[in-house]
Amino acid sequence: MNKLITALATPYIDGKIDKLSYEKLIAFQLEQSVDALLAVGTTAEAQLLDDCEKKLLINIAKAMAGDVPVYVGIEGRSTHDAVQEAENAQKLGADGILVAPPSFCKCTSEGYRLHVEEILKCVSVPLILYNAPSRCGYQLNAEVVKSLSDRVHFVKDAGSDLDYTANIAQSSSVLCGNDGMLTQFLEKGAIGVISVVSNVAPRLTRDVLEGGDDCLFNKLANLTMREVSPIPIKYMLYKKGVFRSYEVRLPLTAARESTKNAIDEIWNKNID
């Protein structure tokens, strides 16, 4: 069965983490039998959270998840910072880590390989590589990804180059990181998804993973991309009654009226 991992969003009330809404989101995911949770990833606004807030979110997820694995996003812009984040995640009980490549400074292909190897030296939990060209400004070198394939658990591919996906899927277990192209990724060899849409519609996401009609899912996926993620999905979670607010943190801004209207037009309280 293809794997469904939800990239959890972070709810706020008056600028502070809304624990009750976060617990409600996790309970909903567990009721819908997702395969794993991803805490403090891109959808969680991880770069806008301090260390104490990250710890809180990880601890809540771990306390509630039981046997369901909790992966933790690692976004350190230097190797030193990434190693520290990985070690902290392991200490907090992470079942695996999702390692985003350095962004603003970027890195060479060899530098990226060494970056990952330094992390592998310091933690024993499974590691997911993260290809995120729209966020980081470059695509991971496919040959480097292949060279690391025997030491990593998955590769999350959030790009849109299907030839690249098919290439790395020959040696790695690929998870789709681009909801809007989920069906195409599966056709190219992906074995699951780390999904934004599944915050509000895990059952629908599962149906698509199992070959079901992707029409409604694609509409939701397109809506999540109308503005910078996680702006739209937080409004959807608010509409669904899971979050008490759709606040985001600067430099993000709350969903525009046009985005809210587009979501309102197709929204159905029975989406699950």
CSV table of C-alpha atoms in Angstrom, one decimal:
chain,number,residue,atom,x,y,z
A,1,MET,CA,0.0,0.0,0.0
A,2,ASN,CA,1.3,3.5,-0.9
A,3,LYS,CA,2.4,5.5,2.1
A,4,LEU,CA,0.5,8.6,3.3
A,5,ILE,CA,2.3,11.1,5.5
A,6,THR,CA,0.6,14.3,6.5
A,7,ALA,CA,2.8,17.5,6.7
A,8,LEU,CA,1.2,19.0,9.7
A,9,ALA,CA,0.3,22.7,9.7
A,10,THR,CA,0.8,24.8,12.9
A,11,PRO,CA,-2.2,26.7,14.4
A,12,TYR,CA,-1.8,30.0,16.1
A,13,ILE,CA,-4.1,32.1,18.3
A,14,ASP,CA,-2.9,35.7,18.8
A,15,GLY,CA,0.6,34.8,17.6
A,16,LYS,CA,1.0,31.8,20.0
A,17,ILE,CA,0.7,28.1,19.2
A,18,ASP,CA,-2.8,26.9,19.6
A,19,LYS,CA,-2.3,23.6,21.4
A,20,LEU,CA,-6.0,22.6,21.3
A,21,SER,CA,-6.2,23.0,17.5
A,22,TYR,CA,-3.0,21.2,17.0
A,23,GLU,CA,-4.2,18.3,19.1
A,24,LYS,CA,-7.5,18.3,17.2
A,25,LEU,CA,-5.6,18.1,13.9
A,26,ILE,CA,-3.5,15.2,15.0
A,27,ALA,CA,-6.5,13.3,16.4
A,28,PHE,CA,-8.2,13.7,13.1
A,29,GLN,CA,-5.2,12.4,11.2
A,30,LEU,CA,-5.0,9.3,13.5
A,31,GLU,CA,-8.7,8.7,13.2
A,32,GLN,CA,-8.2,8.6,9.4
A,33,SER,CA,-5.4,6.1,9.7
A,34,VAL,CA,-2.5,8.0,8.1
A,35,ASP,CA,0.7,6.1,8.0
A,36,ALA,CA,2.9,8.8,9.6
A,37,LEU,CA,3.0,12.5,10.6
A,38,LEU,CA,5.5,15.1,9.7
A,39,ALA,CA,6.0,17.8,12.4
A,40,VAL,CA,7.9,21.1,12.0
A,41,GLY,CA,8.3,20.8,8.2
A,42,THR,CA,7.7,23.5,5.6
A,43,THR,CA,3.9,23.4,6.1
A,44,ALA,CA,4.4,23.9,9.8
A,45,GLU,CA,6.2,27.3,9.1
A,46,ALA,CA,9.3,25.7,10.7
A,47,GLN,CA,11.7,28.6,9.9
A,48,LEU,CA,9.3,30.9,11.8
A,49,LEU,CA,9.3,28.7,15.0
A,50,ASP,CA,11.8,29.0,17.8
A,51,ASP,CA,13.4,25.9,19.4
A,52,CYS,CA,10.9,25.8,22.3
A,53,GLU,CA,8.0,25.9,20.0
A,54,LYS,CA,9.4,23.1,17.8
A,55,LYS,CA,10.0,21.0,20.9
A,56,LEU,CA,6.4,21.6,22.0
A,57,LEU,CA,5.0,20.5,18.6
A,58,ILE,CA,7.2,17.4,18.4
A,59,ASN,CA,6.3,16.4,22.0
A,60,ILE,CA,2.6,16.8,21.4
A,61,ALA,CA,2.8,14.7,18.2
A,62,LYS,CA,4.8,12.0,19.9
A,63,ALA,CA,2.5,11.9,22.9
A,64,MET,CA,-0.5,11.4,20.7
A,65,ALA,CA,0.8,9.3,17.9
A,66,GLY,CA,1.3,6.0,19.7
A,67,ASP,CA,2.6,3.5,17.1
A,68,VAL,CA,2.2,6.0,14.2
A,69,PRO,CA,5.7,7.3,13.2
A,70,VAL,CA,6.4,11.0,13.7
A,71,TYR,CA,9.0,12.4,11.3
A,72,VAL,CA,10.6,15.8,12.1
A,73,GLY,CA,11.7,18.4,9.6
A,74,ILE,CA,15.3,19.6,9.7
A,75,GLU,CA,16.0,22.9,8.0
A,76,GLY,CA,19.4,24.1,9.3
A,77,ARG,CA,21.1,26.4,6.7
A,78,SER,CA,24.5,25.2,7.8
A,79,THR,CA,25.7,21.7,8.4
A,80,HIS,CA,26.5,22.5,12.0
A,81,ASP,CA,22.9,23.7,12.6
A,82,ALA,CA,21.4,20.8,10.7
A,83,VAL,CA,23.4,18.3,12.8
A,84,GLN,CA,22.2,20.0,16.0
A,85,GLU,CA,18.6,19.9,14.9
A,86,ALA,CA,18.8,16.3,13.9
A,87,GLU,CA,20.3,15.3,17.2
A,88,ASN,CA,17.6,17.3,19.1
A,89,ALA,CA,14.9,15.6,17.1
A,90,GLN,CA,16.3,12.2,17.9
A,91,LYS,CA,16.4,13.0,21.6
A,92,LEU,CA,12.8,14.0,21.4
A,93,GLY,CA,11.9,10.6,20.0
A,94,ALA,CA,11.6,11.4,16.3
A,95,ASP,CA,11.0,8.2,14.3
A,96,GLY,CA,12.8,9.8,11.3
A,97,ILE,CA,14.0,13.2,10.0
A,98,LEU,CA,13.3,15.0,6.8
A,99,VAL,CA,16.4,16.9,5.8
A,100,ALA,CA,15.9,20.1,3.6
A,101,PRO,CA,19.0,21.1,1.7
A,102,PRO,CA,20.7,24.4,2.6
A,103,SER,CA,18.8,27.2,0.9
A,104,PHE,CA,20.1,30.8,0.6
A,105,CYS,CA,23.8,29.8,0.5
A,106,LYS,CA,22.9,26.7,-1.6
A,107,CYS,CA,25.8,24.2,-1.8
A,108,THR,CA,27.8,22.2,-4.3
A,109,SER,CA,26.8,18.7,-5.2
A,110,GLU,CA,29.8,17.3,-3.2
A,111,GLY,CA,29.0,19.7,-0.4
A,112,TYR,CA,25.4,18.4,-0.2
A,113,ARG,CA,26.7,14.8,-0.1
A,114,LEU,CA,29.0,15.7,2.8
A,115,HIS,CA,26.3,17.6,4.5
A,116,VAL,CA,24.0,14.5,4.6
A,117,GLU,CA,26.9,12.2,5.6
A,118,GLU,CA,27.7,14.5,8.6
A,119,ILE,CA,24.1,14.1,9.7
A,120,LEU,CA,24.1,10.4,9.2
A,121,LYS,CA,27.2,10.1,11.4
A,122,CYS,CA,25.3,11.7,14.3
A,123,VAL,CA,21.9,10.1,14.3
A,124,SER,CA,20.6,6.6,13.9
A,125,VAL,CA,16.9,7.4,12.9
A,126,PRO,CA,15.8,7.0,9.3
A,127,LEU,CA,16.5,9.9,7.1
A,128,ILE,CA,14.4,11.4,4.2
A,129,LEU,CA,16.1,13.6,1.6
A,130,TYR,CA,14.1,16.6,0.5
A,131,ASN,CA,14.3,17.9,-3.1
A,132,ALA,CA,12.6,21.3,-2.9
A,133,PRO,CA,13.8,23.4,-5.8
A,134,SER,CA,11.1,26.1,-5.4
A,135,ARG,CA,12.1,26.6,-1.8
A,136,CYS,CA,15.8,26.2,-2.0
A,137,GLY,CA,16.6,27.5,-5.4
A,138,TYR,CA,18.2,24.4,-6.9
A,139,GLN,CA,17.4,20.7,-7.6
A,140,LEU,CA,19.4,18.0,-5.8
A,141,ASN,CA,21.9,16.3,-8.1
A,142,ALA,CA,20.3,13.0,-9.1
A,143,GLU,CA,23.6,11.1,-9.0
A,144,VAL,CA,24.3,12.3,-5.5
A,145,VAL,CA,20.8,11.3,-4.4
A,146,LYS,CA,21.4,7.8,-5.9
A,147,SER,CA,24.8,7.5,-4.2
A,148,LEU,CA,23.1,8.1,-0.8
A,149,SER,CA,20.1,5.7,-1.5
A,150,ASP,CA,21.4,2.8,0.5
A,151,ARG,CA,21.6,5.0,3.6
A,152,VAL,CA,18.4,6.9,3.4
A,153,HIS,CA,14.8,5.8,4.0
A,154,PHE,CA,13.0,7.9,1.4
A,155,VAL,CA,13.4,10.9,-1.0
A,156,LYS,CA,10.7,13.5,-0.8
A,157,ASP,CA,10.5,15.1,-4.3
A,158,ALA,CA,8.7,18.4,-4.3
A,159,GLY,CA,9.8,19.4,-7.8
A,160,SER,CA,7.9,19.1,-11.1
A,161,ASP,CA,10.4,17.4,-13.3
A,162,LEU,CA,8.9,14.0,-13.9
A,163,ASP,CA,12.0,12.7,-15.7
A,164,TYR,CA,14.0,13.5,-12.6
A,165,THR,CA,11.4,11.7,-10.5
A,166,ALA,CA,11.5,8.6,-12.7
A,167,ASN,CA,15.3,8.7,-12.6
A,168,ILE,CA,15.7,8.7,-8.8
A,169,ALA,CA,12.9,6.3,-8.3
A,170,GLN,CA,15.1,3.6,-10.0
A,171,SER,CA,17.3,3.5,-6.8
A,172,SER,CA,15.3,5.3,-4.1
A,173,SER,CA,11.8,5.1,-2.5
A,174,VAL,CA,10.3,8.4,-3.7
A,175,LEU,CA,7.5,10.2,-1.8
A,176,CYS,CA,5.6,12.9,-3.8
A,177,GLY,CA,6.0,16.3,-2.3
A,178,ASN,CA,3.9,18.1,-4.9
A,179,ASP,CA,0.2,17.3,-4.3
A,180,GLY,CA,-0.8,18.9,-7.6
A,181,MET,CA,1.1,16.2,-9.5
A,182,LEU,CA,0.4,13.2,-7.2
A,183,THR,CA,-1.1,10.9,-9.9
A,184,GLN,CA,1.8,11.7,-12.3
A,185,PHE,CA,4.4,11.0,-9.5
A,186,LEU,CA,2.8,7.6,-8.8
A,187,GLU,CA,3.0,6.8,-12.5
A,188,LYS,CA,6.7,7.6,-12.4
A,189,GLY,CA,7.4,5.2,-9.5
A,190,ALA,CA,6.6,7.2,-6.3
A,191,ILE,CA,5.5,5.0,-3.4
A,192,GLY,CA,3.5,7.5,-1.5
A,193,VAL,CA,3.1,11.2,-0.6
A,194,ILE,CA,4.0,13.7,2.1
A,195,SER,CA,0.9,15.7,1.7
A,196,VAL,CA,-0.4,19.2,2.5
A,197,VAL,CA,-4.0,18.4,1.3
A,198,SER,CA,-4.2,15.5,3.7
A,199,ASN,CA,-4.4,18.0,6.6
A,200,VAL,CA,-8.0,18.5,5.6
A,201,ALA,CA,-8.7,15.4,3.5
A,202,PRO,CA,-6.6,12.3,4.5
A,203,ARG,CA,-9.3,9.8,3.3
A,204,LEU,CA,-9.5,11.5,-0.1
A,205,THR,CA,-5.7,11.5,-0.3
A,206,ARG,CA,-5.7,7.8,0.4
A,207,ASP,CA,-8.3,7.2,-2.3
A,208,VAL,CA,-6.0,8.9,-4.8
A,209,LEU,CA,-3.0,6.8,-3.6
A,210,GLU,CA,-5.1,3.7,-4.2
A,211,GLY,CA,-6.0,4.7,-7.8
A,212,GLY,CA,-9.3,6.5,-7.1
A,213,ASP,CA,-10.6,9.6,-8.9
A,214,ASP,CA,-8.3,12.6,-8.4
A,215,CYS,CA,-10.6,15.3,-9.6
A,216,LEU,CA,-11.6,16.8,-6.2
A,217,PHE,CA,-8.1,16.2,-4.7
A,218,ASN,CA,-6.6,18.1,-7.6
A,219,LYS,CA,-9.0,21.0,-7.0
A,220,LEU,CA,-7.9,21.1,-3.4
A,221,ALA,CA,-4.2,20.8,-4.3
A,222,ASN,CA,-4.5,23.7,-6.8
A,223,LEU,CA,-6.1,25.8,-4.1
A,224,THR,CA,-3.3,25.1,-1.7
A,225,MET,CA,-0.9,26.6,-4.3
A,226,ARG,CA,-2.9,29.8,-4.9
A,227,GLU,CA,-0.7,31.5,-2.3
A,228,VAL,CA,2.5,30.6,-0.5
A,229,SER,CA,1.9,27.4,1.5
A,230,PRO,CA,0.6,27.0,4.2
A,231,ILE,CA,-1.6,30.1,3.8
A,232,PRO,CA,-4.5,28.4,1.9
A,233,ILE,CA,-4.4,25.1,3.9
A,234,LYS,CA,-4.7,27.0,7.1
A,235,TYR,CA,-7.9,28.6,5.9
A,236,MET,CA,-9.2,25.2,4.8
A,237,LEU,CA,-8.5,23.8,8.3
A,238,TYR,CA,-10.3,26.8,9.8
A,239,LYS,CA,-13.3,26.2,7.4
A,240,LYS,CA,-13.3,22.5,8.4
A,241,GLY,CA,-13.4,23.5,12.1
A,242,VAL,CA,-10.1,21.9,13.0
A,243,PHE,CA,-8.3,25.2,13.6
A,244,ARG,CA,-9.8,28.1,15.5
A,245,SER,CA,-7.9,30.6,13.4
A,246,TYR,CA,-6.1,30.8,10.1
A,247,GLU,CA,-3.3,33.0,11.4
A,248,VAL,CA,0.2,32.8,9.9
A,249,ARG,CA,3.4,34.5,10.9
A,250,LEU,CA,5.1,37.4,9.1
A,251,PRO,CA,6.5,37.5,6.5
A,252,LEU,CA,3.5,35.4,5.6
A,253,THR,CA,0.1,37.0,5.6
A,254,ALA,CA,-3.4,35.7,6.0
A,255,ALA,CA,-5.3,34.3,3.0
A,256,ARG,CA,-6.6,37.0,0.6
A,257,GLU,CA,-10.3,37.4,0.1
A,258,SER,CA,-9.9,35.9,-3.5
A,259,THR,CA,-8.3,32.8,-2.0
A,260,LYS,CA,-11.0,32.4,0.7
A,261,ASN,CA,-13.7,32.9,-1.9
A,262,ALA,CA,-12.2,30.3,-4.2
A,263,ILE,CA,-12.1,27.8,-1.3
A,264,ASP,CA,-15.6,28.7,-0.1
A,265,GLU,CA,-16.9,28.0,-3.6
A,266,ILE,CA,-16.0,24.3,-3.5
A,267,TRP,CA,-15.9,23.7,0.2
A,268,ASN,CA,-17.9,20.8,1.5
A,269,LYS,CA,-18.0,20.0,5.2
A,270,ASN,CA,-18.0,16.3,4.3
A,271,ILE,CA,-14.5,16.5,2.7
A,272,ASP,CA,-12.5,13.9,4.6
